[in-house]
Amino acid sequence: MTEKPLRVALIGTGFMGKCHALAWNAVAPVFGDVPRPELALLCDVNAELAGRRAAEFGFTRSSDDWRTAVSASDIDVVSITTPNQFHPEMAIAALEAGKHIWCEKPMAPAFADAEKMTEAARASGRVAALGYNYIQNPMIRLVARLIGEDAVGRITHLRVEMDEDFMADGAAPFDWKHASSSGYGALDDFGVHAFSLLKILGFEPRSVAALMTKPYPDRLTGDGSAREVETHDVASMLLRFDDGVGGAILLNRSAWGRKGRIFIQIFGTRGTIVYDQERLNEVQVYSADGPGYAQGFRTILAGPAHPPYDKFIPAPGHGLGFNELKIIECRELMRAIAGEPAHLMGFDAGLGIERIVHAAARSHEHGGWVEIV
Amino acid sequence: MTEKPLRVALIGTGFMGKCHALAWNAVAPVFGDVPRPELALLCDVNAELAGRRAAEFGFTRSSDDWRTAVSASDIDVVSITTPNQFHPEMAIAALEAGKHIWCEKPMAPAFADAEKMTEAARASGRVAALGYNYIQNPMIRLVARLIGEDAVGRITHLRVEMDEDFMADGAAPFDWKHASSSGYGALDDFGVHAFSLLKILGFEPRSVAALMTKPYPDRLTGDGSAREVETHDVASMLLRFDDGVGGAILLNRSAWGRKGRIFIQIFGTRGTIVYDQERLNEVQVYSADGPGYAQGFRTILAGPAHPPYDKFIPAPGHGLGFNELKIIECRELMRAIAGEPAHLMGFDAGLGIERIVHAAARSHEHGGWVEIV
Amino acid sequence: MTEKPLRVALIGTGFMGKCHALAWNAVAPVFGDVPRPELALLCDVNAELAGRRAAEFGFTRSSDDWRTAVSASDIDVVSITTPNQFHPEMAIAALEAGKHIWCEKPMAPAFADAEKMTEAARASGRVAALGYNYIQNPMIRLVARLIGEDAVGRITHLRVEMDEDFMADGAAPFDWKHASSSGYGALDDFGVHAFSLLKILGFEPRSVAALMTKPYPDRLTGDGSAREVETHDVASMLLRFDDGVGGAILLNRSAWGRKGRIFIQIFGTRGTIVYDQERLNEVQVYSADGPGYAQGFRTILAGPAHPPYDKFIPAPGHGLGFNELKIIECRELMRAIAGEPAHLMGFDAGLGIERIVHAAARSHEHGGWVEIV
Amino acid sequence: MTEKPLRVALIGTGFMGKCHALAWNAVAPVFGDVPRPELALLCDVNAELAGRRAAEFGFTRSSDDWRTAVSASDIDVVSITTPNQFHPEMAIAALEAGKHIWCEKPMAPAFADAEKMTEAARASGRVAALGYNYIQNPMIRLVARLIGEDAVGRITHLRVEMDEDFMADGAAPFDWKHASSSGYGALDDFGVHAFSLLKILGFEPRSVAALMTKPYPDRLTGDGSAREVETHDVASMLLRFDDGVGGAILLNRSAWGRKGRIFIQIFGTRGTIVYDQERLNEVQVYSADGPGYAQGFRTILAGPAHPPYDKFIPAPGHGLGFNELKIIECRELMRAIAGEPAHLMGFDAGLGIERIVHAAARSHEHGGWVEIV
């Protein structure tokens, strides 16, 4: 692979900033076939925090100005982990400056901005990857493999549920995620993960009928007054795919007790595949093979037979974690930068996801079916 | 309760016929507070079969003419377990003859017939109950109790999935359930169970958007030619309830590996309830109570604390079966006949279910949302 | 099968008495190939109760003297469901009177009594069956079938856990089950079920090392004084089988949260079988077959492919209950009485179980390994 | 904490060598409160491999002589990840040279060697930690917390099962782990993890009765001849603890389908705790609190409420992996080196584990109960 180490800048030090930092630190020891990246620059609007985290994360220098990451000549790739509304400006600037970028999902609250980002990526000729890390789970690759091997036959129906409870507490105060400036709510805040999983498995919805609801119509603000919640914590969709296949996607970020559930059910003419992100080291498969009295859902535990699990642990059933999916994503990004085929969600694919999001939002507003174009 | 034993006629000796027979035999020994019913007459179009089953099931006499059950003066109640298209004629005749009836679900393929049945029931003043046995599960009663006790707060979102695989084999030949004369497919064939569970828990959908699909557009007939499948094995619905609550119902009778799944998720402002009919002796409840580090879904195992489980087994965790739900239903029917309050789905409630079914079918045909009226 | 209906007497109207009664009522309607038994006589020491239950259960007459069941000339078979200490006298008397018997487990608190019962059974030439109903579960038969078909290869190790919590509450008062007159405690009170499952699957332990413990050394009596608990709620055993196979049996009747757990793990040279009685309609099987990336434990749901489930319900995944295992046992008893091969635990086999029980008790007392002879 | 970065040498580049390397790389970015360690020296008997891995893992230099790690003056702490038989020499040499050490489990095949290691550790005054990483799981800490808070009352009974299938294939050739020079087999090869979990939870067995068995008495060697297997893949133990508490530990490394199962059941006077390492982000707790109809096992999903999960991911339910337990262990090691209280298994505790191992082996050999002293 690339001979010269990649020189990395990271913008943001929150949840995803740290997650990127861990991945950049671990990718070489885990995979062993890439030079250790040079962690060159860490940016955070808070200068003190930027400096402190740079020391912790192993970055050489820090800055309180993200533009440094764009203008510096010794940076090859920029990790963008700031809130969504900042993605367009940062991503476009970095691409125009000739940097590869690794930008967290979703692309941007406004579809027009996502389009501009995609155009910038195309024009730049650089790698522009999105942080859809769930697709990197070896067990999701197993699902793709099983489908590809025709283990469950032709797919006839699909369901994806994605549920968490970080908005389930009605007593929690009004938050920036409750303002329409943040987007639609569950639909784009985290529903995009569901769409990314469908896409990586080869399923493209053609039209959508959506319903979005608000468990809590208003919430208290800091001054004790009630403010109308503008986003929807629950989004439910019916989907039409090609060849008469239908499906449903059901999203709820006010689902008490669900912490990171992404429940996928793929029904085929010879079997069924089930996956639950809360048990991310397992896949369930039913095959209508063999004698009926012995048929059942098999629970497959992740192991070295499911690459690249083997790069982490040589023994099966020991379990990968969420952060390790990011390390895999980082390795795929490096592959793409080296010009190799990579299992990665680029801006083009990401724009396709944004199209579903906005079509669903239009369906909710106007009622009935909306084409995804 | 009633002093005089009920005199019972049963029409039909198939899956549900036997299930009714078992219930009529067991209801007195299990509950101990009702006189043993007199099993007077068993009807089946096949005279020899009728005679044989009468001996097995303990019925005194048999007939190959269902009208005998209606005309006989020594019959108080008639169990109707024939295919759906025969329900209207039989039910109406029995009601007009002054019999109480216990009719299997759904009411009838045509809505107009269901209406006539309901009118006949009202006019007769007799008990007209439908065989929605899943609502009799002590664990469904527990769900109702938990909701009633506000254990999960105000309900904000609902999902019900119902999946089996009896139509999953594409190589199976064209069957009467594939002809439109049998109804719509998954929607009324078994989806009505899902609606009955919503209804018993107090949830009334106001409008619906539906999508129905066919995993197998055609199937082989006996002569080897292909025939178009007219019913839909998959039906997916979005539902609007009062007060801004939304939900989804997803039905699939071609779902390989699912044998009797009815998966219910009820999300509230303080918790979540989950139930799976394939593990019918369990309910899962999450309550946002106590310290966060100790919160989780509780798996409650059925036991004597969940009446009327105690009438069957004095020890917890030993498990009731599907057939035993019918025994409970039989006891509720007897309660209703005795003029006592009963936990039972009558024809009025059943007609409400038919309304949802037909609204969903119209939505599928015309696209978009349809009011349920 | 037998042309003439069996004439039945039942002694006892408690937990197991009712369970027998339900089985005698249901066996003909469920199986359809036996004449309906004549429920002739119900005995309970409480005359009023005997009369009331006779009406409920469908018995023709009742008595407060169990000897009536033995002396009556119109009785073919006697169900014995009284506390264990009464089994020897009743069973021997019934056998000597030429009755077949269906006696609840375990045989008797004292081994010498169990021996006498077995001798009486042999001398009588009658069917003497024990109520080991767990072996009747279609899923246990599936386990036997899978072992017989070599699905998991040669068996190399066995584990059985049996846990309930009916003794878990330390505040509950001293009970007759805490007195040594009732036996050893978990070991014979319910551990015999574990042994019956091993036996039916073909595993005969040769020696045992046991440890029994008391979670609550004393309990309050009615007068408020503490009394020493003489039985052991917990019994743990290591077992040696032939051919160098080892195993463990772990019993606990003070296991909070366990309601009817019998957890069986059977390890073989090509796979593993797992069963949990709390989910009695499921069996899990792992086979080291096919590509490694697709191997996993299969969860098989009970269905018509697992006879005699098909006699109860023609659809899979709908679930049998605990009481229905007794109906199957009843059918096997009738098979044995008719001189046909039956899947049943007779007194000879039951005596083998008592041998394990008493060897384990000796091991606990003296320490170390004890041969089972 | 320590101002000066720790200077690290790592001996070994296999399964555990890589695991240590990943931990040393990640500990500072994850925890943020320690200086990044200096990865100074990597040793492997294969010089080329040592050099290659040093580049991947981020070590400054490499050596094919482990003694370099001991003799170098710029090394503070030595990670020892070689096969067990090399532990004593390496550990003692490093301690005598004034290094802290982080040595993989178990200590050594011979008890005398483990004693010498412990003496060397005491004499050195340095930190000598063992790689019992399972105790670092936040969910194991939750178990300890729950016990400490009396959530399940006084503990009355304990069970631990540990099962994997890496020796389950009888066709696999004779391996060094089948020779007695490697130890006893399952008992010390991986059973020590089970003992470490008991110990960290505060349970000290006083005597043991053990049975060890061999699923495959012999295996083929490279030249096609059969060789007797000298170690035991299965080890089953009964244990006596203080205060009349009993327990069982059951180990099987030939358990097809089990990949990393460590199944712990802790029974108390008010509840039960269950943990399964194959689902290492979950703990199940039953509390006999509240109304009986609502009691059940709660499945608690790991999250920020379970420190130090929060250092890895701020969102619950996203899942930690096996490798991340090692990062936690590394942080605890650094804490100990800094003189702070640490959650860590030192050589003294490790020697206690070896005592159980050897007592169990003696019990197996001689039969019956053996005191653990």
Coordinates of N, CA and C in Angstrom, one line a residue, chain C residues 42-190:
Chain C
L42 N -63.2 -40.5 41.7 CA -62.2 -39.6 42.2 C -62.1 -39.7 43.7
C43 N -60.9 -39.8 44.2 CA -60.7 -40.0 45.7 C -59.9 -38.8 46.2
D44 N -60.4 -38.2 47.3 CA -59.7 -37.2 48.1 C -60.1 -37.4 49.5
V45 N -59.1 -37.2 50.4 CA -59.4 -37.4 51.8 C -60.5 -36.5 52.3
N46 N -60.7 -35.4 51.6 CA -61.8 -34.5 52.0 C -63.0 -34.8 51.1
A47 N -64.0 -35.3 51.7 CA -65.2 -35.9 51.0 C -65.9 -34.8 50.2
E48 N -66.0 -33.6 50.7 CA -66.7 -32.5 50.0 C -65.9 -32.1 48.8
L49 N -64.6 -32.0 49.0 CA -63.7 -31.6 47.9 C -63.8 -32.7 46.8
A50 N -63.7 -33.9 47.2 CA -63.8 -35.0 46.3 C -65.0 -35.0 45.4
G51 N -66.1 -34.7 46.0 CA -67.4 -34.6 45.3 C -67.4 -33.4 44.3
R52 N -66.9 -32.3 44.8 CA -66.9 -31.1 44.0 C -66.0 -31.3 42.8
R53 N -64.8 -31.7 43.0 CA -63.9 -31.9 41.9 C -64.3 -33.0 41.0
A54 N -65.0 -34.0 41.5 CA -65.5 -35.1 40.6 C -66.4 -34.4 39.5
A55 N -67.3 -33.5 40.0 CA -68.2 -32.9 39.0 C -67.4 -32.0 38.0
E56 N -66.4 -31.3 38.5 CA -65.7 -30.4 37.6 C -64.8 -31.3 36.6
F57 N -64.2 -32.3 37.1 CA -63.3 -33.1 36.3 C -64.0 -34.1 35.5
G58 N -65.3 -34.3 35.7 CA -66.1 -35.3 34.9 C -66.0 -36.7 35.4
F59 N -65.7 -36.9 36.7 CA -65.7 -38.3 37.3 C -67.1 -38.6 37.7
T60 N -67.5 -39.8 37.5 CA -68.9 -40.3 37.8 C -69.2 -40.3 39.3
R61 N -68.2 -40.8 40.1 CA -68.4 -40.8 41.5 C -67.2 -40.4 42.3
S62 N -67.3 -40.2 43.6 CA -66.2 -39.8 44.4 C -66.2 -40.5 45.7
S63 N -65.0 -40.5 46.4 CA -64.9 -41.1 47.7 C -63.8 -40.4 48.5
D64 N -64.0 -40.5 49.8 CA -62.9 -39.9 50.7 C -61.9 -41.0 51.2
D65 N -62.1 -42.2 50.6 CA -61.2 -43.3 51.0 C -60.5 -43.8 49.7
W66 N -59.2 -43.6 49.7 CA -58.5 -44.1 48.5 C -58.6 -45.5 48.2
R67 N -58.9 -46.3 49.3 CA -58.9 -47.8 49.1 C -60.1 -48.2 48.2
T68 N -61.0 -47.3 48.1 CA -62.1 -47.6 47.2 C -61.6 -47.8 45.8
A69 N -60.6 -47.0 45.4 CA -60.1 -47.1 44.0 C -59.4 -48.4 43.8
V70 N -58.9 -49.0 44.9 CA -58.2 -50.3 44.8 C -59.3 -51.4 44.8
S71 N -60.3 -51.3 45.7 CA -61.2 -52.4 45.8 C -62.3 -52.5 44.7
A72 N -62.6 -51.3 44.1 CA -63.6 -51.3 43.1 C -63.3 -52.2 42.0
S73 N -64.3 -53.0 41.5 CA -64.0 -54.0 40.4 C -64.1 -53.3 39.1
D74 N -64.7 -52.1 39.0 CA -64.8 -51.4 37.7 C -63.7 -50.4 37.4
I75 N -62.6 -50.6 38.0 CA -61.5 -49.7 37.8 C -60.3 -50.5 37.1
D76 N -59.8 -49.9 36.0 CA -58.7 -50.6 35.4 C -57.3 -49.9 35.7
V77 N -57.4 -48.6 36.0 CA -56.1 -47.9 36.1 C -56.3 -46.8 37.2
V78 N -55.3 -46.7 38.0 CA -55.3 -45.7 39.1 C -54.2 -44.7 39.0
S79 N -54.6 -43.4 39.0 CA -53.7 -42.3 39.0 C -53.4 -42.0 40.5
I80 N -52.1 -42.0 40.9 CA -51.8 -41.7 42.3 C -51.0 -40.3 42.3
T81 N -51.6 -39.3 42.9 CA -51.0 -38.0 42.9 C -50.9 -37.4 44.3
T82 N -50.8 -38.3 45.3 CA -50.7 -37.8 46.7 C -49.2 -37.5 47.0
P83 N -49.0 -36.9 48.2 CA -47.6 -36.7 48.6 C -46.8 -38.0 48.5
N84 N -45.5 -37.8 48.3 CA -44.6 -39.0 48.1 C -44.7 -40.1 49.1
Q85 N -44.9 -39.7 50.4 CA -44.8 -40.7 51.4 C -46.0 -41.7 51.4
F86 N -47.0 -41.3 50.6 CA -48.2 -42.2 50.5 C -48.1 -43.2 49.3
H87 N -47.1 -42.9 48.4 CA -47.0 -43.7 47.2 C -46.9 -45.2 47.4
P88 N -46.0 -45.6 48.3 CA -45.7 -47.0 48.4 C -47.0 -47.8 48.8
E89 N -47.7 -47.4 49.8 CA -48.8 -48.2 50.2 C -49.9 -48.2 49.1
M90 N -50.2 -47.0 48.6 CA -51.2 -47.0 47.5 C -50.9 -47.8 46.3
A91 N -49.6 -47.6 45.8 CA -49.2 -48.2 44.6 C -49.2 -49.8 44.8
I92 N -48.7 -50.2 45.9 CA -48.6 -51.7 46.1 C -50.0 -52.3 46.2
A93 N -50.9 -51.6 46.9 CA -52.2 -52.1 47.1 C -52.9 -52.2 45.7
A94 N -52.8 -51.1 44.9 CA -53.4 -51.1 43.6 C -52.9 -52.2 42.7
L95 N -51.6 -52.3 42.7 CA -51.0 -53.4 41.9 C -51.5 -54.7 42.3
E96 N -51.5 -54.9 43.6 CA -51.9 -56.3 44.1 C -53.4 -56.5 43.8
A97 N -54.1 -55.4 43.6 CA -55.5 -55.6 43.2 C -55.7 -55.7 41.7
G98 N -54.6 -55.7 41.0 CA -54.6 -56.0 39.6 C -54.9 -54.7 38.8
K99 N -54.7 -53.5 39.4 CA -54.8 -52.3 38.6 C -53.5 -51.9 38.0
H100 N -53.6 -51.3 36.8 CA -52.5 -50.5 36.3 C -52.3 -49.3 37.1
I101 N -51.1 -48.7 37.2 CA -51.0 -47.5 38.0 C -50.2 -46.5 37.2
W102 N -50.5 -45.2 37.5 CA -49.8 -44.0 37.0 C -49.5 -43.2 38.2
C103 N -48.3 -43.3 38.7 CA -47.9 -42.7 40.0 C -47.0 -41.6 39.8
E104 N -47.2 -40.5 40.5 CA -46.3 -39.3 40.4 C -45.0 -39.6 40.9
K105 N -44.0 -38.9 40.4 CA -42.6 -39.0 40.9 C -42.4 -38.2 42.1
P106 N -41.3 -38.4 42.9 CA -40.5 -39.6 42.9 C -41.3 -40.7 43.5
M107 N -40.6 -41.9 43.5 CA -41.4 -43.1 44.0 C -41.7 -43.0 45.4
A108 N -40.7 -42.8 46.3 CA -40.9 -42.8 47.7 C -39.7 -42.2 48.4
P109 N -39.8 -41.6 49.6 CA -38.7 -41.1 50.3 C -37.6 -42.1 50.6
A110 N -38.0 -43.4 50.9 CA -37.1 -44.4 51.3 C -36.8 -45.4 50.1
F111 N -35.5 -45.7 49.9 CA -35.2 -46.5 48.8 C -35.8 -47.9 49.0
A112 N -35.9 -48.4 50.2 CA -36.5 -49.8 50.4 C -37.9 -49.8 49.9
D113 N -38.6 -48.7 50.2 CA -40.0 -48.6 49.7 C -40.1 -48.6 48.2
A114 N -39.2 -47.9 47.5 CA -39.2 -47.9 46.1 C -38.9 -49.3 45.5
E115 N -38.0 -50.0 46.2 CA -37.8 -51.4 45.8 C -39.0 -52.3 46.0
K116 N -39.7 -52.1 47.1 CA -40.9 -52.9 47.3 C -42.0 -52.6 46.2
M117 N -42.1 -51.3 45.8 CA -43.0 -50.9 44.8 C -42.6 -51.6 43.5
T118 N -41.3 -51.6 43.2 CA -40.9 -52.2 41.9 C -41.2 -53.7 41.9
E119 N -40.9 -54.3 43.1 CA -41.2 -55.8 43.1 C -42.7 -56.0 42.9
A120 N -43.5 -55.2 43.6 CA -45.0 -55.4 43.4 C -45.4 -55.2 41.9
A121 N -44.8 -54.3 41.3 CA -45.1 -54.0 39.9 C -44.7 -55.3 39.0
R122 N -43.5 -55.8 39.3 CA -43.1 -57.0 38.5 C -44.0 -58.1 38.8
A123 N -44.3 -58.3 40.0 CA -45.2 -59.5 40.4 C -46.6 -59.4 39.8
S124 N -47.0 -58.1 39.6 CA -48.4 -57.9 39.2 C -48.6 -58.1 37.7
G125 N -47.5 -57.9 37.0 CA -47.7 -58.0 35.5 C -48.5 -56.8 34.9
R126 N -48.7 -55.8 35.8 CA -49.5 -54.7 35.3 C -48.5 -53.5 34.9
V127 N -49.1 -52.5 34.2 CA -48.3 -51.4 33.9 C -48.2 -50.5 35.1
A128 N -47.0 -50.1 35.4 CA -46.7 -49.2 36.6 C -45.8 -48.1 36.0
A129 N -46.5 -47.0 35.8 CA -45.8 -45.9 35.1 C -45.6 -44.7 36.1
L130 N -44.5 -44.0 35.9 CA -44.2 -42.8 36.8 C -44.4 -41.5 36.0
G131 N -44.8 -40.5 36.7 CA -45.2 -39.2 36.1 C -44.0 -38.4 35.8
Y132 N -43.1 -38.9 34.9 CA -42.0 -38.0 34.5 C -42.3 -37.4 33.2
N133 N -43.2 -36.3 33.3 CA -43.8 -35.8 32.1 C -42.8 -35.0 31.2
Y134 N -41.7 -34.5 31.8 CA -40.8 -33.7 30.9 C -40.2 -34.5 29.8
I135 N -40.1 -35.9 30.0 CA -39.6 -36.7 28.9 C -40.5 -36.8 27.8
Q136 N -41.8 -36.3 27.9 CA -42.8 -36.4 26.9 C -42.8 -35.3 25.9
N137 N -42.0 -34.2 26.3 CA -42.0 -33.0 25.4 C -41.5 -33.4 24.0
P138 N -42.2 -33.1 23.0 CA -41.8 -33.4 21.7 C -40.3 -32.9 21.4
M139 N -39.9 -31.8 22.1 CA -38.6 -31.3 21.9 C -37.5 -32.2 22.6
I140 N -37.9 -32.9 23.6 CA -37.0 -33.8 24.2 C -36.9 -35.1 23.3
R141 N -38.0 -35.4 22.7 CA -37.9 -36.5 21.7 C -37.0 -36.1 20.5
L142 N -37.1 -34.8 20.2 CA -36.2 -34.3 19.1 C -34.8 -34.4 19.5
V143 N -34.5 -34.1 20.7 CA -33.1 -34.2 21.2 C -32.7 -35.7 21.1
A144 N -33.5 -36.6 21.5 CA -33.2 -38.0 21.4 C -33.0 -38.4 19.9
R145 N -33.8 -37.9 19.0 CA -33.7 -38.2 17.6 C -32.4 -37.7 17.1
L146 N -32.1 -36.4 17.4 CA -30.8 -35.8 16.9 C -29.6 -36.6 17.4
I147 N -29.6 -37.0 18.7 CA -28.5 -37.9 19.2 C -28.5 -39.2 18.4
G148 N -29.6 -39.8 18.2 CA -29.7 -41.1 17.5 C -29.2 -41.0 16.1
E149 N -29.5 -39.9 15.5 CA -29.0 -39.7 14.1 C -27.6 -39.2 14.0
D150 N -26.9 -39.1 15.1 CA -25.5 -38.8 15.2 C -25.3 -37.3 14.8
A151 N -26.3 -36.5 15.0 CA -26.2 -35.1 14.5 C -25.1 -34.3 15.3
V152 N -24.8 -34.8 16.5 CA -23.7 -34.1 17.2 C -22.6 -35.0 17.5
G153 N -22.6 -36.2 16.9 CA -21.5 -37.1 17.1 C -21.5 -37.9 18.4
R154 N -20.4 -38.5 18.8 CA -20.3 -39.1 20.1 C -20.4 -38.1 21.2
I155 N -21.2 -38.4 22.2 CA -21.4 -37.5 23.3 C -20.1 -37.5 24.2
T156 N -19.6 -36.4 24.6 CA -18.4 -36.3 25.4 C -18.6 -35.6 26.8
H157 N -19.7 -34.9 26.9 CA -19.9 -34.2 28.2 C -21.3 -33.8 28.3
L158 N -21.8 -33.8 29.6 CA -23.2 -33.5 29.8 C -23.4 -32.5 31.0
R159 N -24.3 -31.6 30.9 CA -24.6 -30.8 32.0 C -26.2 -30.6 32.1
V160 N -26.7 -30.7 33.3 CA -28.1 -30.4 33.5 C -28.2 -29.6 34.7
E161 N -28.9 -28.4 34.5 CA -29.2 -27.6 35.7 C -30.7 -27.6 35.8
M162 N -31.2 -27.6 37.0 CA -32.6 -27.5 37.3 C -32.9 -26.5 38.4
D163 N -33.5 -25.5 38.1 CA -33.6 -24.4 39.1 C -35.0 -23.8 39.1
E164 N -35.5 -23.6 40.3 CA -36.8 -22.9 40.6 C -36.6 -22.0 41.8
D165 N -37.6 -21.2 42.1 CA -37.4 -20.3 43.2 C -38.5 -20.5 44.3
F166 N -39.2 -21.6 44.3 CA -40.3 -21.8 45.2 C -39.8 -21.9 46.7
M167 N -38.5 -22.0 46.9 CA -37.9 -22.0 48.3 C -37.0 -20.8 48.5
A168 N -37.0 -19.9 47.6 CA -36.0 -18.8 47.6 C -36.3 -17.8 48.7
D169 N -37.5 -17.7 49.1 CA -37.9 -16.6 50.0 C -37.6 -17.1 51.5
G170 N -36.5 -16.5 52.0 CA -36.1 -16.9 53.4 C -37.1 -16.6 54.5
A171 N -38.0 -15.7 54.1 CA -39.0 -15.2 55.1 C -40.2 -16.2 55.1
A172 N -40.3 -17.1 54.2 CA -41.4 -18.1 54.2 C -41.2 -19.0 55.3
P173 N -42.3 -19.5 55.9 CA -42.2 -20.3 57.1 C -41.7 -21.7 56.9
F174 N -41.3 -22.4 57.9 CA -40.9 -23.8 57.9 C -42.1 -24.6 57.3
D175 N -41.8 -25.5 56.3 CA -42.8 -26.2 55.5 C -42.4 -27.7 55.6
W176 N -43.4 -28.5 55.3 CA -43.1 -30.0 55.4 C -42.0 -30.4 54.5
K177 N -41.7 -29.6 53.5 CA -40.6 -29.9 52.6 C -39.3 -29.6 53.2
H178 N -39.3 -28.9 54.4 CA -38.0 -28.7 55.1 C -37.7 -29.7 56.1
A179 N -38.6 -30.7 56.3 CA -38.4 -31.7 57.3 C -37.8 -32.9 56.5
S180 N -36.9 -33.6 57.2 CA -36.2 -34.8 56.6 C -37.2 -35.9 56.2
S181 N -38.3 -35.9 56.8 CA -39.3 -36.9 56.4 C -39.7 -36.8 54.9
S182 N -39.6 -35.6 54.4 CA -40.0 -35.4 53.0 C -38.9 -35.9 52.0
G183 N -37.7 -36.2 52.5 CA -36.6 -36.6 51.6 C -35.4 -35.7 51.8
Y184 N -34.6 -35.6 50.8 CA -33.3 -34.9 50.9 C -33.4 -33.4 50.6
G185 N -34.4 -33.0 49.8 CA -34.5 -31.6 49.4 C -34.6 -31.6 47.9
A186 N -33.8 -30.6 47.3 CA -33.8 -30.5 45.9 C -33.5 -31.8 45.2
L187 N -32.6 -32.6 45.8 CA -32.2 -33.8 45.1 C -33.3 -34.7 44.7
D188 N -34.2 -35.0 45.6 CA -35.3 -35.9 45.2 C -36.6 -35.2 44.9
D189 N -36.7 -34.0 45.5 CA -38.0 -33.3 45.4 C -38.2 -32.9 43.9
F190 N -37.2 -32.5 43.2 CA -37.4 -32.2 41.8 C -36.2 -32.6 40.9

